[in-house]
């Protein structure tokens, strides 16, 4: 089936949980959606682009200016349907975001461009990858997740913290301005990668 577009109401905060939930049971299925994509920029209107086969499983709920996205299945046999379409596209577009919370998923954000700060919480997310970012300030709280920043970062200030067995990956050269490290658990990791000449230039600036 082809992708369809679902318009969304305006929102400032996004909470996405990739764990499938059976609304007729107190016990959620132990399954995580493999992929969730996000693009943010002033050229976009709020909407979802998703494969028609998973449209009925994706539920949205609003509370004030917060959008909650989850997966729900009605009957046990729908669980197999959902597993079959695990890799189908689910992508959200928004003109801007104040905060982003992701749980139980693999988030890919090809581009986030906005004129306001962004606060990110990665809570037990399998991976969170930011490919391109242009914004004045970014704060990231990492709880048991893997967060990757590519080389195409243009952020004036970054604040980050890591709790539990989690990791940050920085790829240089990047264009982070001021970088402030918050609390870091002893089991957390920070990794910096790049070509030798880029690494040396990066180290010389420290």
mmCIF file with all atom_site columns, C-alpha atoms in Angstrom:
data_model
loop_
_atom_site.group_PDB
_atom_site.id
_atom_site.type_symbol
_atom_site.label_atom_id
_atom_site.label_alt_id
_atom_site.label_comp_id
_atom_site.label_asym_id
_atom_site.label_entity_id
_atom_site.label_seq_id
_atom_site.pdbx_PDB_ins_code
_atom_site.Cartn_x
_atom_site.Cartn_y
_atom_site.Cartn_z
_atom_site.occupancy
_atom_site.B_iso_or_equiv
_atom_site.pdbx_formal_charge
_atom_site.auth_seq_id
_atom_site.auth_comp_id
_atom_site.auth_asym_id
_atom_site.auth_atom_id
_atom_site.pdbx_PDB_model_num
ATOM 1   C CA . UNK A 1 1   ? 0.000  0.000   0.000  1.00 0.00 ? 1   UNK A CA 1
ATOM 2   C CA . UNK A 1 2   ? 1.027  3.592   -0.583 1.00 0.00 ? 2   UNK A CA 1
ATOM 3   C CA . UNK A 1 3   ? 1.762  6.225   2.011  1.00 0.00 ? 3   UNK A CA 1
ATOM 4   C CA . UNK A 1 4   ? -1.015 8.520   3.149  1.00 0.00 ? 4   UNK A CA 1
ATOM 5   C CA . UNK A 1 5   ? -0.937 11.891  4.874  1.00 0.00 ? 5   UNK A CA 1
ATOM 6   C CA . UNK A 1 6   ? -2.788 12.630  8.092  1.00 0.00 ? 6   UNK A CA 1
ATOM 7   C CA . UNK A 1 7   ? -3.122 16.298  9.109  1.00 0.00 ? 7   UNK A CA 1
ATOM 8   C CA . UNK A 1 8   ? -2.387 17.160  12.734 1.00 0.00 ? 8   UNK A CA 1
ATOM 9   C CA . UNK A 1 9   ? -3.492 19.966  15.005 1.00 0.00 ? 9   UNK A CA 1
ATOM 10  C CA . UNK A 1 10  ? -0.829 22.561  15.881 1.00 0.00 ? 10  UNK A CA 1
ATOM 11  C CA . UNK A 1 11  ? 1.382  21.478  18.811 1.00 0.00 ? 11  UNK A CA 1
ATOM 12  C CA . UNK A 1 12  ? 4.572  22.593  20.560 1.00 0.00 ? 12  UNK A CA 1
ATOM 13  C CA . UNK A 1 13  ? 5.568  19.419  22.416 1.00 0.00 ? 13  UNK A CA 1
ATOM 14  C CA . UNK A 1 14  ? 5.811  15.911  20.968 1.00 0.00 ? 14  UNK A CA 1
ATOM 15  C CA . UNK A 1 15  ? 5.830  12.641  22.931 1.00 0.00 ? 15  UNK A CA 1
ATOM 16  C CA . UNK A 1 16  ? 6.308  9.457   20.915 1.00 0.00 ? 16  UNK A CA 1
ATOM 17  C CA . UNK A 1 17  ? 6.211  5.955   22.406 1.00 0.00 ? 17  UNK A CA 1
ATOM 18  C CA . UNK A 1 18  ? 7.057  3.122   20.025 1.00 0.00 ? 18  UNK A CA 1
ATOM 19  C CA . UNK A 1 19  ? 5.812  0.274   22.214 1.00 0.00 ? 19  UNK A CA 1
ATOM 20  C CA . UNK A 1 20  ? 2.651  -1.363  20.930 1.00 0.00 ? 20  UNK A CA 1
ATOM 21  C CA . UNK A 1 21  ? -0.148 -1.409  23.506 1.00 0.00 ? 21  UNK A CA 1
ATOM 22  C CA . UNK A 1 22  ? -3.225 -3.617  23.669 1.00 0.00 ? 22  UNK A CA 1
ATOM 23  C CA . UNK A 1 23  ? -5.942 -1.319  24.981 1.00 0.00 ? 23  UNK A CA 1
ATOM 24  C CA . UNK A 1 24  ? -7.982 -4.338  26.127 1.00 0.00 ? 24  UNK A CA 1
ATOM 25  C CA . UNK A 1 25  ? -5.196 -5.503  28.428 1.00 0.00 ? 25  UNK A CA 1
ATOM 26  C CA . UNK A 1 26  ? -3.189 -4.070  31.301 1.00 0.00 ? 26  UNK A CA 1
ATOM 27  C CA . UNK A 1 27  ? -0.069 -5.709  29.876 1.00 0.00 ? 27  UNK A CA 1
ATOM 28  C CA . UNK A 1 28  ? 1.477  -3.998  26.822 1.00 0.00 ? 28  UNK A CA 1
ATOM 29  C CA . UNK A 1 29  ? 3.002  -6.140  24.136 1.00 0.00 ? 29  UNK A CA 1
ATOM 30  C CA . UNK A 1 30  ? 6.755  -6.439  24.511 1.00 0.00 ? 30  UNK A CA 1
ATOM 31  C CA . UNK A 1 31  ? 7.525  -5.022  21.108 1.00 0.00 ? 31  UNK A CA 1
ATOM 32  C CA . UNK A 1 32  ? 9.112  -1.831  19.852 1.00 0.00 ? 32  UNK A CA 1
ATOM 33  C CA . UNK A 1 33  ? 8.506  -0.116  16.549 1.00 0.00 ? 33  UNK A CA 1
ATOM 34  C CA . UNK A 1 34  ? 11.752 -0.076  14.609 1.00 0.00 ? 34  UNK A CA 1
ATOM 35  C CA . UNK A 1 35  ? 11.652 3.335   12.995 1.00 0.00 ? 35  UNK A CA 1
ATOM 36  C CA . UNK A 1 36  ? 10.198 6.803   13.471 1.00 0.00 ? 36  UNK A CA 1
ATOM 37  C CA . UNK A 1 37  ? 11.258 9.786   11.357 1.00 0.00 ? 37  UNK A CA 1
ATOM 38  C CA . UNK A 1 38  ? 10.963 13.474  12.160 1.00 0.00 ? 38  UNK A CA 1
ATOM 39  C CA . UNK A 1 39  ? 11.513 16.623  10.103 1.00 0.00 ? 39  UNK A CA 1
ATOM 40  C CA . UNK A 1 40  ? 11.089 20.121  11.498 1.00 0.00 ? 40  UNK A CA 1
ATOM 41  C CA . UNK A 1 41  ? 11.185 23.386  9.572  1.00 0.00 ? 41  UNK A CA 1
ATOM 42  C CA . UNK A 1 42  ? 9.079  26.495  8.883  1.00 0.00 ? 42  UNK A CA 1
ATOM 43  C CA . UNK A 1 43  ? 8.109  25.154  5.450  1.00 0.00 ? 43  UNK A CA 1
ATOM 44  C CA . UNK A 1 44  ? 6.130  22.264  6.961  1.00 0.00 ? 44  UNK A CA 1
ATOM 45  C CA . UNK A 1 45  ? 2.559  22.057  8.201  1.00 0.00 ? 45  UNK A CA 1
ATOM 46  C CA . UNK A 1 46  ? 1.881  19.597  11.051 1.00 0.00 ? 46  UNK A CA 1
ATOM 47  C CA . UNK A 1 47  ? 1.107  16.194  9.549  1.00 0.00 ? 47  UNK A CA 1
ATOM 48  C CA . UNK A 1 48  ? 1.988  12.515  9.502  1.00 0.00 ? 48  UNK A CA 1
ATOM 49  C CA . UNK A 1 49  ? 3.138  10.590  6.476  1.00 0.00 ? 49  UNK A CA 1
ATOM 50  C CA . UNK A 1 50  ? 2.631  6.883   7.026  1.00 0.00 ? 50  UNK A CA 1
ATOM 51  C CA . UNK A 1 51  ? 2.049  3.651   5.216  1.00 0.00 ? 51  UNK A CA 1
ATOM 52  C CA . UNK A 1 52  ? -1.646 2.886   4.898  1.00 0.00 ? 52  UNK A CA 1
ATOM 53  C CA . UNK A 1 53  ? -1.125 -0.554  6.437  1.00 0.00 ? 53  UNK A CA 1
ATOM 54  C CA . UNK A 1 54  ? -0.209 0.906   9.834  1.00 0.00 ? 54  UNK A CA 1
ATOM 55  C CA . UNK A 1 55  ? -2.583 3.875   9.805  1.00 0.00 ? 55  UNK A CA 1
ATOM 56  C CA . UNK A 1 56  ? -5.152 2.137   12.014 1.00 0.00 ? 56  UNK A CA 1
ATOM 57  C CA . UNK A 1 57  ? -2.539 1.374   14.685 1.00 0.00 ? 57  UNK A CA 1
ATOM 58  C CA . UNK A 1 58  ? -1.197 4.919   15.088 1.00 0.00 ? 58  UNK A CA 1
ATOM 59  C CA . UNK A 1 59  ? -3.165 6.871   17.685 1.00 0.00 ? 59  UNK A CA 1
ATOM 60  C CA . UNK A 1 60  ? -2.871 10.543  18.518 1.00 0.00 ? 60  UNK A CA 1
ATOM 61  C CA . UNK A 1 61  ? -3.939 12.368  21.652 1.00 0.00 ? 61  UNK A CA 1
ATOM 62  C CA . UNK A 1 62  ? -3.660 16.033  22.550 1.00 0.00 ? 62  UNK A CA 1
ATOM 63  C CA . UNK A 1 63  ? -3.266 17.637  25.948 1.00 0.00 ? 63  UNK A CA 1
ATOM 64  C CA . UNK A 1 64  ? -3.015 21.426  25.743 1.00 0.00 ? 64  UNK A CA 1
ATOM 65  C CA . UNK A 1 65  ? -0.143 21.997  23.288 1.00 0.00 ? 65  UNK A CA 1
ATOM 66  C CA . UNK A 1 66  ? 1.329  18.477  23.603 1.00 0.00 ? 66  UNK A CA 1
ATOM 67  C CA . UNK A 1 67  ? 0.826  15.736  21.013 1.00 0.00 ? 67  UNK A CA 1
ATOM 68  C CA . UNK A 1 68  ? 1.112  12.117  22.179 1.00 0.00 ? 68  UNK A CA 1
ATOM 69  C CA . UNK A 1 69  ? 1.663  9.452   19.522 1.00 0.00 ? 69  UNK A CA 1
ATOM 70  C CA . UNK A 1 70  ? 1.294  5.767   20.353 1.00 0.00 ? 70  UNK A CA 1
ATOM 71  C CA . UNK A 1 71  ? 0.519  2.413   18.762 1.00 0.00 ? 71  UNK A CA 1
ATOM 72  C CA . UNK A 1 72  ? -2.611 0.499   19.805 1.00 0.00 ? 72  UNK A CA 1
ATOM 73  C CA . UNK A 1 73  ? -3.946 -2.855  18.675 1.00 0.00 ? 73  UNK A CA 1
ATOM 74  C CA . UNK A 1 74  ? -7.529 -3.952  19.226 1.00 0.00 ? 74  UNK A CA 1
ATOM 75  C CA . UNK A 1 75  ? -7.278 -7.720  19.117 1.00 0.00 ? 75  UNK A CA 1
ATOM 76  C CA . UNK A 1 76  ? -4.528 -10.252 19.549 1.00 0.00 ? 76  UNK A CA 1
ATOM 77  C CA . UNK A 1 77  ? -4.436 -11.131 15.869 1.00 0.00 ? 77  UNK A CA 1
ATOM 78  C CA . UNK A 1 78  ? -3.699 -7.487  15.084 1.00 0.00 ? 78  UNK A CA 1
ATOM 79  C CA . UNK A 1 79  ? -0.413 -7.935  16.861 1.00 0.00 ? 79  UNK A CA 1
ATOM 80  C CA . UNK A 1 80  ? 0.805  -10.104 13.993 1.00 0.00 ? 80  UNK A CA 1
ATOM 81  C CA . UNK A 1 81  ? -0.395 -7.490  11.528 1.00 0.00 ? 81  UNK A CA 1
ATOM 82  C CA . UNK A 1 82  ? 1.614  -4.825  13.326 1.00 0.00 ? 82  UNK A CA 1
ATOM 83  C CA . UNK A 1 83  ? 4.755  -6.952  13.463 1.00 0.00 ? 83  UNK A CA 1
ATOM 84  C CA . UNK A 1 84  ? 4.475  -7.608  9.732  1.00 0.00 ? 84  UNK A CA 1
ATOM 85  C CA . UNK A 1 85  ? 4.567  -3.881  8.984  1.00 0.00 ? 85  UNK A CA 1
ATOM 86  C CA . UNK A 1 86  ? 7.343  -3.077  11.411 1.00 0.00 ? 86  UNK A CA 1
ATOM 87  C CA . UNK A 1 87  ? 9.533  -1.327  8.855  1.00 0.00 ? 87  UNK A CA 1
ATOM 88  C CA . UNK A 1 88  ? 6.821  0.657   7.102  1.00 0.00 ? 88  UNK A CA 1
ATOM 89  C CA . UNK A 1 89  ? 7.340  4.385   7.071  1.00 0.00 ? 89  UNK A CA 1
ATOM 90  C CA . UNK A 1 90  ? 6.062  6.604   9.845  1.00 0.00 ? 90  UNK A CA 1
ATOM 91  C CA . UNK A 1 91  ? 7.218  10.197  9.514  1.00 0.00 ? 91  UNK A CA 1
ATOM 92  C CA . UNK A 1 92  ? 6.086  13.354  11.270 1.00 0.00 ? 92  UNK A CA 1
ATOM 93  C CA . UNK A 1 93  ? 6.494  16.923  9.988  1.00 0.00 ? 93  UNK A CA 1
ATOM 94  C CA . UNK A 1 94  ? 6.211  20.066  12.112 1.00 0.00 ? 94  UNK A CA 1
ATOM 95  C CA . UNK A 1 95  ? 7.069  23.764  11.651 1.00 0.00 ? 95  UNK A CA 1
ATOM 96  C CA . UNK A 1 96  ? 8.820  23.905  15.053 1.00 0.00 ? 96  UNK A CA 1
ATOM 97  C CA . UNK A 1 97  ? 9.086  22.085  18.378 1.00 0.00 ? 97  UNK A CA 1
ATOM 98  C CA . UNK A 1 98  ? 9.692  23.240  21.934 1.00 0.00 ? 98  UNK A CA 1
ATOM 99  C CA . UNK A 1 99  ? 10.327 19.749  23.291 1.00 0.00 ? 99  UNK A CA 1
ATOM 100 C CA . UNK A 1 100 ? 10.658 16.197  22.014 1.00 0.00 ? 100 UNK A CA 1
ATOM 101 C CA . UNK A 1 101 ? 10.322 13.005  24.064 1.00 0.00 ? 101 UNK A CA 1
ATOM 102 C CA . UNK A 1 102 ? 10.980 9.602   22.472 1.00 0.00 ? 102 UNK A CA 1
ATOM 103 C CA . UNK A 1 103 ? 10.657 6.165   24.055 1.00 0.00 ? 103 UNK A CA 1
ATOM 104 C CA . UNK A 1 104 ? 11.030 2.596   22.775 1.00 0.00 ? 104 UNK A CA 1
ATOM 105 C CA . UNK A 1 105 ? 11.923 3.456   19.208 1.00 0.00 ? 105 UNK A CA 1
ATOM 106 C CA . UNK A 1 106 ? 14.646 4.228   16.696 1.00 0.00 ? 106 UNK A CA 1
ATOM 107 C CA . UNK A 1 107 ? 14.328 7.910   15.816 1.00 0.00 ? 107 UNK A CA 1
ATOM 108 C CA . UNK A 1 108 ? 15.862 9.362   12.677 1.00 0.00 ? 108 UNK A CA 1
ATOM 109 C CA . UNK A 1 109 ? 15.710 13.144  12.288 1.00 0.00 ? 109 UNK A CA 1
ATOM 110 C CA . UNK A 1 110 ? 17.100 14.135  8.872  1.00 0.00 ? 110 UNK A CA 1
ATOM 111 C CA . UNK A 1 111 ? 16.595 17.849  9.495  1.00 0.00 ? 111 UNK A CA 1
ATOM 112 C CA . UNK A 1 112 ? 15.531 20.099  12.367 1.00 0.00 ? 112 UNK A CA 1
ATOM 113 C CA . UNK A 1 113 ? 15.737 23.799  11.500 1.00 0.00 ? 113 UNK A CA 1
ATOM 114 C CA . UNK A 1 114 ? 14.062 26.398  13.725 1.00 0.00 ? 114 UNK A CA 1
ATOM 115 C CA . UNK A 1 115 ? 14.656 29.715  15.460 1.00 0.00 ? 115 UNK A CA 1
ATOM 116 C CA . UNK A 1 116 ? 13.703 28.581  18.997 1.00 0.00 ? 116 UNK A CA 1
ATOM 117 C CA . UNK A 1 117 ? 15.525 26.285  21.485 1.00 0.00 ? 117 UNK A CA 1
ATOM 118 C CA . UNK A 1 118 ? 14.718 22.570  21.609 1.00 0.00 ? 118 UNK A CA 1
ATOM 119 C CA . UNK A 1 119 ? 14.647 20.270  24.620 1.00 0.00 ? 119 UNK A CA 1
ATOM 120 C CA . UNK A 1 120 ? 15.032 16.525  23.967 1.00 0.00 ? 120 UNK A CA 1
ATOM 121 C CA . UNK A 1 121 ? 14.405 13.552  26.270 1.00 0.00 ? 121 UNK A CA 1
ATOM 122 C CA . UNK A 1 122 ? 15.538 10.150  24.983 1.00 0.00 ? 122 UNK A CA 1
ATOM 123 C CA . UNK A 1 123 ? 14.098 7.647   27.454 1.00 0.00 ? 123 UNK A CA 1
ATOM 124 C CA . UNK A 1 124 ? 15.014 4.004   26.814 1.00 0.00 ? 124 UNK A CA 1
ATOM 125 C CA . UNK A 1 125 ? 15.096 4.658   23.080 1.00 0.00 ? 125 UNK A CA 1
ATOM 126 C CA . UNK A 1 126 ? 17.090 2.203   21.031 1.00 0.00 ? 126 UNK A CA 1
ATOM 127 C CA . UNK A 1 127 ? 18.758 5.011   19.068 1.00 0.00 ? 127 UNK A CA 1
ATOM 128 C CA . UNK A 1 128 ? 18.234 8.696   18.304 1.00 0.00 ? 128 UNK A CA 1
ATOM 129 C CA . UNK A 1 129 ? 20.054 10.124  15.262 1.00 0.00 ? 129 UNK A CA 1
ATOM 130 C CA . UNK A 1 130 ? 20.178 13.804  14.375 1.00 0.00 ? 130 UNK A CA 1
ATOM 131 C CA . UNK A 1 131 ? 21.571 14.377  10.880 1.00 0.00 ? 131 UNK A CA 1
ATOM 132 C CA . UNK A 1 132 ? 21.179 18.138  10.442 1.00 0.00 ? 132 UNK A CA 1
ATOM 133 C CA . UNK A 1 133 ? 20.257 20.720  13.056 1.00 0.00 ? 133 UNK A CA 1
ATOM 134 C CA . UNK A 1 134 ? 20.132 24.503  12.931 1.00 0.00 ? 134 UNK A CA 1
ATOM 135 C CA . UNK A 1 135 ? 18.831 26.135  16.115 1.00 0.00 ? 135 UNK A CA 1
ATOM 136 C CA . UNK A 1 136 ? 19.990 28.507  18.854 1.00 0.00 ? 136 UNK A CA 1
ATOM 137 C CA . UNK A 1 137 ? 20.066 26.083  21.786 1.00 0.00 ? 137 UNK A CA 1
ATOM 138 C CA . UNK A 1 138 ? 19.708 22.344  22.366 1.00 0.00 ? 138 UNK A CA 1
ATOM 139 C CA . UNK A 1 139 ? 19.431 20.396  25.616 1.00 0.00 ? 139 UNK A CA 1
ATOM 140 C CA . UNK A 1 140 ? 19.425 16.602  25.624 1.00 0.00 ? 140 UNK A CA 1
ATOM 141 C CA . UNK A 1 141 ? 18.664 14.278  28.546 1.00 0.00 ? 141 UNK A CA 1
ATOM 142 C CA . UNK A 1 142 ? 19.694 10.722  27.738 1.00 0.00 ? 142 UNK A CA 1
ATOM 143 C CA . UNK A 1 143 ? 18.190 7.953   29.867 1.00 0.00 ? 143 UNK A CA 1
ATOM 144 C CA . UNK A 1 144 ? 19.443 4.548   28.746 1.00 0.00 ? 144 UNK A CA 1
ATOM 145 C CA . UNK A 1 145 ? 19.565 5.506   25.058 1.00 0.00 ? 145 UNK A CA 1
ATOM 146 C CA . UNK A 1 146 ? 22.051 6.040   22.239 1.00 0.00 ? 146 UNK A CA 1
ATOM 147 C CA . UNK A 1 147 ? 22.135 9.576   20.823 1.00 0.00 ? 147 UNK A CA 1
ATOM 148 C CA . UNK A 1 148 ? 24.121 10.371  17.691 1.00 0.00 ? 148 UNK A CA 1
ATOM 149 C CA . UNK A 1 149 ? 25.018 13.840  16.350 1.00 0.00 ? 149 UNK A CA 1
ATOM 150 C CA . UNK A 1 150 ? 26.279 13.980  12.774 1.00 0.00 ? 150 UNK A CA 1
ATOM 151 C CA . UNK A 1 151 ? 28.744 16.509  11.389 1.00 0.00 ? 151 UNK A CA 1
ATOM 152 C CA . UNK A 1 152 ? 25.977 18.825  10.173 1.00 0.00 ? 152 UNK A CA 1
ATOM 153 C CA . UNK A 1 153 ? 25.211 20.531  13.455 1.00 0.00 ? 153 UNK A CA 1
ATOM 154 C CA . UNK A 1 154 ? 24.839 24.309  13.641 1.00 0.00 ? 154 UNK A CA 1
ATOM 155 C CA . UNK A 1 155 ? 23.799 24.924  17.238 1.00 0.00 ? 155 UNK A CA 1
ATOM 156 C CA . UNK A 1 156 ? 24.881 27.914  19.309 1.00 0.00 ? 156 UNK A CA 1
ATOM 157 C CA . UNK A 1 157 ? 24.791 26.080  22.639 1.00 0.00 ? 157 UNK A CA 1
ATOM 158 C CA . UNK A 1 158 ? 24.434 22.454  23.708 1.00 0.00 ? 158 UNK A CA 1
ATOM 159 C CA . UNK A 1 159 ? 23.698 21.067  27.176 1.00 0.00 ? 159 UNK A CA 1
ATOM 160 C CA . UNK A 1 160 ? 23.610 17.313  27.678 1.00 0.00 ? 160 UNK A CA 1
ATOM 161 C CA . UNK A 1 161 ? 23.361 14.716  30.423 1.00 0.00 ? 161 UNK A CA 1
ATOM 162 C CA . UNK A 1 162 ? 23.419 10.927  30.526 1.00 0.00 ? 162 UNK A CA 1
ATOM 163 C CA . UNK A 1 163 ? 21.763 8.638   33.078 1.00 0.00 ? 163 UNK A CA 1
ATOM 164 C CA . UNK A 1 164 ? 22.198 4.869   33.184 1.00 0.00 ? 164 UNK A CA 1
ATOM 165 C CA . UNK A 1 165 ? 23.863 2.744   30.489 1.00 0.00 ? 165 UNK A CA 1
ATOM 166 C CA . UNK A 1 166 ? 23.662 5.298   27.691 1.00 0.00 ? 166 UNK A CA 1
ATOM 167 C CA . UNK A 1 167 ? 25.916 6.919   25.106 1.00 0.00 ? 167 UNK A CA 1
ATOM 168 C CA . UNK A 1 168 ? 26.464 10.080  23.079 1.00 0.00 ? 168 UNK A CA 1
ATOM 169 C CA . UNK A 1 169 ? 28.236 10.028  19.715 1.00 0.00 ? 169 UNK A CA 1
ATOM 170 C CA . UNK A 1 170 ? 29.727 13.261  18.343 1.00 0.00 ? 170 UNK A CA 1
ATOM 171 C CA . UNK A 1 171 ? 31.030 13.403  14.784 1.00 0.00 ? 171 UNK A CA 1
ATOM 172 C CA . UNK A 1 172 ? 33.504 16.176  13.975 1.00 0.00 ? 172 UNK A CA 1
ATOM 173 C CA . UNK A 1 173 ? 33.805 18.681  12.518 1.00 0.00 ? 173 UNK A CA 1
ATOM 174 C CA . UNK A 1 174 ? 30.543 20.011  13.932 1.00 0.00 ? 174 UNK A CA 1
ATOM 175 C CA . UNK A 1 175 ? 29.398 23.551  14.586 1.00 0.00 ? 175 UNK A CA 1
ATOM 176 C CA . UNK A 1 176 ? 28.318 23.405  18.202 1.00 0.00 ? 176 UNK A CA 1
ATOM 177 C CA . UNK A 1 177 ? 29.140 26.639  19.960 1.00 0.00 ? 177 UNK A CA 1
ATOM 178 C CA . UNK A 1 178 ? 29.195 26.440  23.747 1.00 0.00 ? 178 UNK A CA 1
ATOM 179 C CA . UNK A 1 179 ? 29.002 22.860  25.075 1.00 0.00 ? 179 UNK A CA 1
ATOM 180 C CA . UNK A 1 180 ? 28.043 22.190  28.702 1.00 0.00 ? 180 UNK A CA 1
ATOM 181 C CA . UNK A 1 181 ? 28.046 18.723  30.213 1.00 0.00 ? 181 UNK A CA 1
ATOM 182 C CA . UNK A 1 182 ? 25.519 17.996  32.947 1.00 0.00 ? 182 UNK A CA 1
ATOM 183 C CA . UNK A 1 183 ? 25.492 14.915  35.131 1.00 0.00 ? 183 UNK A CA 1
ATOM 184 C CA . UNK A 1 184 ? 27.063 11.798  33.663 1.00 0.00 ? 184 UNK A CA 1
ATOM 185 C CA . UNK A 1 185 ? 26.674 8.335   35.176 1.00 0.00 ? 185 UNK A CA 1
ATOM 186 C CA . UNK A 1 186 ? 29.780 6.200   35.491 1.00 0.00 ? 186 UNK A CA 1
ATOM 187 C CA . UNK A 1 187 ? 28.224 3.673   33.099 1.00 0.00 ? 187 UNK A CA 1
ATOM 188 C CA . UNK A 1 188 ? 27.574 6.318   30.416 1.00 0.00 ? 188 UNK A CA 1
ATOM 189 C CA . UNK A 1 189 ? 29.855 6.916   27.420 1.00 0.00 ? 189 UNK A CA 1
ATOM 190 C CA . UNK A 1 190 ? 30.761 9.904   25.271 1.00 0.00 ? 190 UNK A CA 1
ATOM 191 C CA . UNK A 1 191 ? 32.355 9.106   21.906 1.00 0.00 ? 191 UNK A CA 1
ATOM 192 C CA . UNK A 1 192 ? 33.952 11.546  19.444 1.00 0.00 ? 192 UNK A CA 1
ATOM 193 C CA . UNK A 1 193 ? 34.734 10.398  15.919 1.00 0.00 ? 193 UNK A CA 1
ATOM 194 C CA . UNK A 1 194 ? 36.151 11.986  12.783 1.00 0.00 ? 194 UNK A CA 1
ATOM 195 C CA . UNK A 1 195 ? 39.029 12.090  10.324 1.00 0.00 ? 195 UNK A CA 1
ATOM 196 C CA . UNK A 1 196 ? 42.489 12.569  11.908 1.00 0.00 ? 196 UNK A CA 1
ATOM 197 C CA . UNK A 1 197 ? 42.874 16.138  10.624 1.00 0.00 ? 197 UNK A CA 1
ATOM 198 C CA . UNK A 1 198 ? 39.378 17.055  11.828 1.00 0.00 ? 198 UNK A CA 1
ATOM 199 C CA . UNK A 1 199 ? 40.024 15.488  15.219 1.00 0.00 ? 199 UNK A CA 1
ATOM 200 C CA . UNK A 1 200 ? 43.267 17.427  15.664 1.00 0.00 ? 200 UNK A CA 1
ATOM 201 C CA . UNK A 1 201 ? 41.593 20.702  14.729 1.00 0.00 ? 201 UNK A CA 1
ATOM 202 C CA . UNK A 1 202 ? 38.822 19.904  17.189 1.00 0.00 ? 202 UNK A CA 1
ATOM 203 C CA . UNK A 1 203 ? 41.272 19.107  19.995 1.00 0.00 ? 203 UNK A CA 1
ATOM 204 C CA . UNK A 1 204 ? 43.250 22.291  19.317 1.00 0.00 ? 204 UNK A CA 1
ATOM 205 C CA . UNK A 1 205 ? 40.125 24.348  20.006 1.00 0.00 ? 205 UNK A CA 1
ATOM 206 C CA . UNK A 1 206 ? 39.513 22.785  23.406 1.00 0.00 ? 206 UNK A CA 1
#
